Amino acid sequence: MKAIATTPSIDALIASGSPVAIGVSGGKDSQASAIVTFAHLDRIGHTGPRLLVHADLGSVEWDDSTRICHEVASYLGVELVVVRRTSGGLMERWEARWLSSAGRYQSLATVTLVPCWSTPAMRFCTSELKTHVITAELKRRFPAQQIINVTGVRRAESAQRSKATIASADAGGRIWTWRPIVEWSEAEVFVTIDRSGLLPHPAYRCFGMSRVSCRFCIMSSLPDLTAAAAQPEAHALYRRMVALEARSTFAFQGSRWLGDVAPHLLDEEDRAALVRGKAAALARQKAEMSITKPMLYVKGWPLRMLTDAEADLLAGVRQEVCDALGFACRFLDRESIHARYAELLAAKHSRNLTEAA
């Protein structure tokens, strides 16, 4: 078995009996990470509590993912803790984000519509539905203790993860994230799983996918999206996600529409809705291109009143976008836009005075 990566800080925490929680998703990397971490802890005599923790993302999860997590827990003889976001899974988060974006746009609480989907640069799917709920549970279970949170992140996975460190602490120093297989190859991961006698998630060897996370992931390649769409268990989710693409006018992966991956799974009404959604997307994008950079939403927006010319421009853009998406928008002329900005600036000034008091 290949050696794991560690640091003096992690070694010291293990020696002191700190709790060790290993995140498992059902994917190969977390499976291998759990196996080798337990072997390492046994070998060096760790005496603290250990557990596996799985963040259930709801309907976007593969049917087999939770089963795989339970099998790993049984193999290791440890408790599996399953945590969930109280206000729903990832699909519900995407749908709620769209409703919020549409509402904010119609009330002129923002300048442009924002995508409902998570993105590689804005992975709230990980931060909100995994990291936040897991760390909250660990802090609840182990109050006033330093905790080791193990993940299966590997540098070979992506350019972004190539910069991953072996270990890092959160801002308060309560939770240390440890990446023991960060230097491993994919082949070494599968060898470890096979030698244990466990089976990896069927998505790898039965479905033909290169990675396992959500059924349809924002990071998935086209072959992986196609392989996922070929599985009957994913069809209902596929149609629900395509419906959100059509309704929101935002493609699932920036310029790649999930609806184009397996259009044969859509009925005539679904396909027609997607055509309308794509047309509305083009109209929205064309209209929004005329908004100048100083007018765009930034932190603390609005920073100033618009000029008359800017208000006229924004009114025209909003009319085009609202027509394209079928919104019942207000603030479609110079006067109402000026009044709305004055209202927003006054509210911000009042909040600043309250915070300063």
XYZ file of C-alpha atoms in Angstrom:
357
model
C 0.000 0.000 0.000
C 1.362 3.410 -0.996
C 2.393 5.665 1.876
C 0.110 8.532 2.776
C 1.097 12.174 3.057
C 1.101 13.830 6.452
C 2.560 16.818 8.292
C 3.974 17.435 11.791
C 0.788 19.310 12.715
C -1.433 16.389 11.721
C 0.891 13.920 13.453
C 0.690 15.958 16.655
C -3.106 16.104 16.554
C -3.311 12.346 15.987
C -0.910 11.715 18.881
C -3.071 13.868 21.161
C -6.165 11.797 20.344
C -7.987 14.398 18.284
C -11.185 13.194 16.588
C -10.749 12.097 12.964
C -13.683 12.469 10.578
C -13.308 11.127 7.050
C -15.581 12.568 4.390
C -17.003 9.931 2.049
C -19.063 10.586 -1.065
C -19.283 7.137 -2.626
C -16.525 8.041 -5.062
C -13.225 6.193 -5.404
C -10.964 8.820 -3.831
C -12.877 9.131 -0.574
C -13.228 5.339 -0.447
C -9.476 4.804 -0.778
C -8.738 7.694 1.569
C -10.887 6.145 4.294
C -9.221 2.750 3.918
C -5.627 3.982 4.107
C -6.302 6.588 6.793
C -7.768 3.976 9.126
C -4.827 1.656 8.476
C -2.435 4.497 9.280
C -4.291 5.442 12.472
C -4.320 1.829 13.625
C -0.629 1.474 12.883
C 0.430 4.492 14.940
C -1.975 3.877 17.808
C -4.512 6.685 17.440
C -6.842 6.579 20.462
C -9.305 9.344 19.611
C -12.799 8.974 18.148
C -13.220 8.260 14.437
C -16.177 8.411 12.092
C -17.139 8.658 8.447
C -19.363 11.520 7.338
C -21.391 11.753 4.150
C -23.088 14.937 2.938
C -26.255 13.834 1.132
C -27.012 16.234 -1.728
C -30.499 14.861 -2.378
C -31.899 13.940 -5.783
C -28.632 14.700 -7.597
C -26.910 11.783 -5.822
C -26.402 8.421 -7.516
C -28.568 5.676 -6.005
C -25.468 3.650 -5.090
C -23.516 6.431 -3.388
C -24.974 6.074 0.088
C -24.733 2.275 -0.150
C -21.021 2.534 -0.955
C -20.525 4.816 2.062
C -22.295 2.331 4.323
C -20.155 -0.517 2.949
C -16.953 1.391 3.718
C -18.191 2.147 7.234
C -19.062 -1.509 7.805
C -15.667 -2.618 6.477
C -13.900 -0.240 8.866
C -16.249 -0.935 11.780
C -17.090 2.714 12.316
C -20.173 4.933 12.430
C -21.356 6.624 9.248
C -22.897 10.025 9.915
C -25.137 11.339 7.125
C -25.734 15.099 7.091
C -28.020 17.189 4.901
C -28.751 20.833 4.244
C -31.949 21.578 6.173
C -33.527 23.595 3.339
C -33.151 20.922 0.675
C -30.663 19.295 -1.645
C -28.643 20.723 -4.490
C -31.450 20.614 -7.052
C -33.640 22.591 -4.678
C -30.764 25.043 -4.141
C -30.439 25.603 -7.905
C -34.187 26.133 -8.289
C -34.352 28.485 -5.302
C -31.380 30.436 -6.640
C -33.228 30.980 -9.913
C -36.373 32.185 -8.156
C -34.258 34.576 -6.101
C -32.410 35.851 -9.161
C -35.641 36.398 -11.099
C -37.254 38.162 -8.146
C -34.263 40.403 -7.566
C -34.114 41.322 -11.230
C -37.781 42.190 -11.490
C -37.546 44.423 -8.412
C -34.314 46.049 -9.669
C -32.260 44.732 -6.767
C -29.561 43.785 -9.276
C -28.558 44.897 -12.766
C -28.318 41.568 -14.582
C -29.673 38.084 -14.034
C -27.219 35.644 -12.461
C -26.906 31.925 -13.293
C -28.804 29.527 -11.100
C -26.133 26.837 -11.468
C -22.972 26.490 -9.454
C -19.794 26.963 -11.509
C -16.133 25.936 -11.222
C -15.412 29.428 -9.873
C -18.470 29.532 -7.590
C -18.885 26.054 -6.132
C -21.580 26.696 -3.545
C -22.577 23.082 -4.170
C -19.440 22.159 -2.211
C -19.236 25.038 0.256
C -22.912 25.161 1.276
C -24.065 21.572 0.914
C -20.899 19.754 1.952
C -18.304 21.822 3.825
C -20.729 23.924 5.867
C -23.009 21.099 7.006
C -20.108 18.743 7.732
C -18.112 21.250 9.786
C -21.232 22.290 11.698
C -21.905 18.662 12.631
C -18.292 18.043 13.648
C -18.199 21.112 15.870
C -21.465 20.035 17.470
C -20.187 16.521 18.144
C -16.768 17.547 19.365
C -17.106 20.901 21.163
C -13.927 22.726 22.159
C -11.749 20.142 20.395
C -9.446 20.354 17.416
C -10.771 18.047 14.717
C -9.086 16.390 11.737
C -11.332 16.395 8.670
C -10.004 13.976 6.029
C -10.773 14.402 2.319
C -9.795 12.390 -0.742
C -8.576 15.346 -2.795
C -5.736 14.469 -5.204
C -3.518 16.892 -7.102
C -3.786 14.836 -10.297
C -7.546 15.453 -10.473
C -7.417 18.949 -11.960
C -5.330 22.062 -12.486
C -7.080 23.716 -9.547
C -6.423 20.793 -7.219
C -2.808 20.515 -8.352
C -2.086 23.284 -5.845
C -3.672 21.439 -2.903
C -1.616 21.218 0.269
C -1.328 18.152 2.490
C -3.107 19.891 5.355
C -4.594 23.258 6.254
C -6.458 24.740 9.212
C -9.614 26.821 9.189
C -9.529 30.431 10.368
C -10.194 29.519 13.977
C -7.804 26.573 14.050
C -10.619 24.253 15.166
C -10.780 22.066 12.079
C -7.756 20.794 10.194
C -8.388 19.498 6.690
C -6.046 16.602 5.918
C -5.510 15.285 2.377
C -3.589 12.019 2.903
C -3.761 10.785 -0.717
C -3.096 14.173 -2.309
C -0.029 12.784 -4.128
C -1.635 9.555 -5.366
C -2.491 8.563 -8.922
C -5.858 7.222 -10.017
C -4.331 3.774 -10.525
C -3.086 3.710 -6.930
C -6.573 4.582 -5.726
C -8.190 1.670 -7.553
C -5.457 -0.752 -6.437
C -6.149 0.162 -2.811
C -9.895 -0.401 -3.191
C -9.453 -3.698 -5.032
C -6.993 -5.036 -2.443
C -9.461 -4.260 0.335
C -12.045 -6.552 -1.204
C -14.539 -3.709 -1.559
C -16.008 -2.716 -4.907
C -15.807 0.844 -6.240
C -18.941 2.711 -7.238
C -20.536 1.011 -10.287
C -20.474 4.305 -12.170
C -16.776 3.711 -12.914
C -16.804 0.180 -14.307
C -20.461 -0.322 -15.190
C -21.669 3.125 -16.286
C -18.389 4.110 -17.958
C -17.809 7.343 -16.043
C -14.415 8.802 -15.167
C -15.557 10.494 -11.960
C -18.399 10.130 -9.479
C -20.006 13.043 -7.711
C -23.481 14.216 -8.690
C -25.282 12.392 -11.481
C -24.735 15.501 -13.602
C -21.846 17.593 -12.319
C -20.776 21.090 -13.320
C -17.251 19.655 -13.697
C -18.256 16.666 -15.848
C -16.874 16.101 -19.319
C -19.250 15.535 -22.231
C -18.571 11.762 -22.194
C -19.420 11.646 -18.485
C -22.629 13.631 -18.996
C -23.576 11.281 -21.821
C -22.829 8.206 -19.719
C -24.871 9.591 -16.840
C -27.833 10.341 -19.101
C -27.768 6.728 -20.312
C -28.691 5.475 -16.826
C -32.454 5.111 -16.218
C -32.122 6.321 -12.627
C -30.904 9.702 -13.923
C -33.730 10.384 -16.391
C -36.140 12.166 -14.035
C -33.343 14.420 -12.752
C -32.177 15.075 -16.318
C -35.601 16.342 -17.353
C -35.898 18.474 -14.208
C -32.511 20.079 -14.843
C -33.257 20.730 -18.511
C -36.538 22.350 -17.503
C -34.557 24.725 -15.274
C -32.186 25.472 -18.152
C -35.155 26.405 -20.341
C -36.874 28.433 -17.640
C -33.781 30.334 -16.514
C -32.135 30.741 -19.960
C -28.813 29.631 -18.460
C -27.030 26.553 -19.811
C -25.864 24.061 -17.196
C -22.174 24.371 -18.097
C -21.796 27.907 -19.376
C -22.060 27.336 -23.122
C -23.002 23.632 -22.946
C -26.692 22.917 -22.614
C -27.507 19.738 -20.722
C -30.605 19.509 -22.924
C -28.356 18.855 -25.924
C -26.661 15.860 -24.274
C -29.617 13.474 -24.507
C -32.518 15.211 -26.274
C -34.178 11.835 -26.920
C -35.077 11.771 -23.216
C -37.242 14.882 -23.614
C -40.836 14.912 -24.820
C -42.091 17.344 -27.432
C -43.116 19.933 -24.857
C -39.726 19.761 -23.126
C -37.872 20.212 -26.413
C -40.045 23.169 -27.389
C -39.409 24.797 -24.006
C -35.666 24.342 -24.468
C -35.790 25.971 -27.919
C -37.622 28.941 -26.408
C -35.147 29.089 -23.546
C -32.165 29.195 -25.897
C -33.752 31.965 -27.959
C -34.477 33.944 -24.798
C -30.879 33.401 -23.677
C -29.574 34.958 -26.884
C -31.914 37.933 -26.494
C -30.910 38.390 -22.862
C -27.197 38.188 -23.629
C -27.482 40.636 -26.526
C -29.391 43.151 -24.409
C -27.053 42.877 -21.423
C -23.971 43.472 -23.595
C -24.914 47.145 -23.895
C -24.665 47.738 -20.128
C -21.468 49.614 -19.372
C -19.027 48.373 -16.733
C -19.632 51.274 -14.289
C -23.330 50.310 -14.227
C -22.803 46.646 -13.305
C -23.509 45.188 -9.899
C -20.570 45.271 -7.466
C -20.323 44.816 -3.709
C -22.096 47.718 -2.036
C -24.250 48.431 -5.109
C -25.604 50.940 -5.896
C -22.677 53.243 -5.413
C -24.284 56.285 -7.061
C -27.248 57.570 -8.997
C -27.283 56.846 -12.725
C -27.079 59.578 -15.303
C -30.164 60.141 -17.443
C -28.452 58.392 -20.357
C -27.576 55.392 -18.182
C -31.110 55.203 -16.821
C -32.508 55.256 -20.343
C -30.065 52.520 -21.381
C -30.957 50.341 -18.387
C -34.670 50.856 -19.030
C -34.255 49.606 -22.595
C -32.224 46.590 -21.521
C -34.712 45.663 -18.819
C -37.609 45.908 -21.276
C -35.865 43.541 -23.706
C -34.925 41.043 -21.000
C -38.364 41.089 -19.409
C -40.019 40.593 -22.779
C -37.684 37.700 -23.624
C -38.261 35.894 -20.325
C -41.889 36.819 -19.818
C -41.252 38.783 -16.637
C -43.736 41.293 -15.252
C -41.064 43.900 -14.559
C -41.280 47.337 -13.060
C -38.751 50.161 -13.445
C -38.820 50.346 -17.226
C -38.372 54.100 -17.698
C -35.974 56.828 -16.621
C -38.099 58.258 -13.831
C -38.888 54.980 -12.092
C -35.262 53.824 -12.337
C -34.008 57.064 -10.791
C -36.592 56.698 -8.018
C -35.562 53.102 -7.367
C -31.860 53.990 -7.170
C -32.652 56.830 -4.772
C -34.620 54.382 -2.626
C -31.784 51.840 -2.627
C -29.156 54.456 -1.785
C -31.266 55.810 1.073
C -31.753 52.297 2.474
C -28.020 51.634 2.270
C -27.240 54.924 4.031
C -29.682 54.026 6.798
C -28.092 50.598 7.248
C -24.626 52.154 7.432
C -25.759 54.566 10.137
C -27.296 51.687 12.130
C -24.141 49.586 11.856
C -21.955 52.526 12.880
C -24.089 53.291 15.946
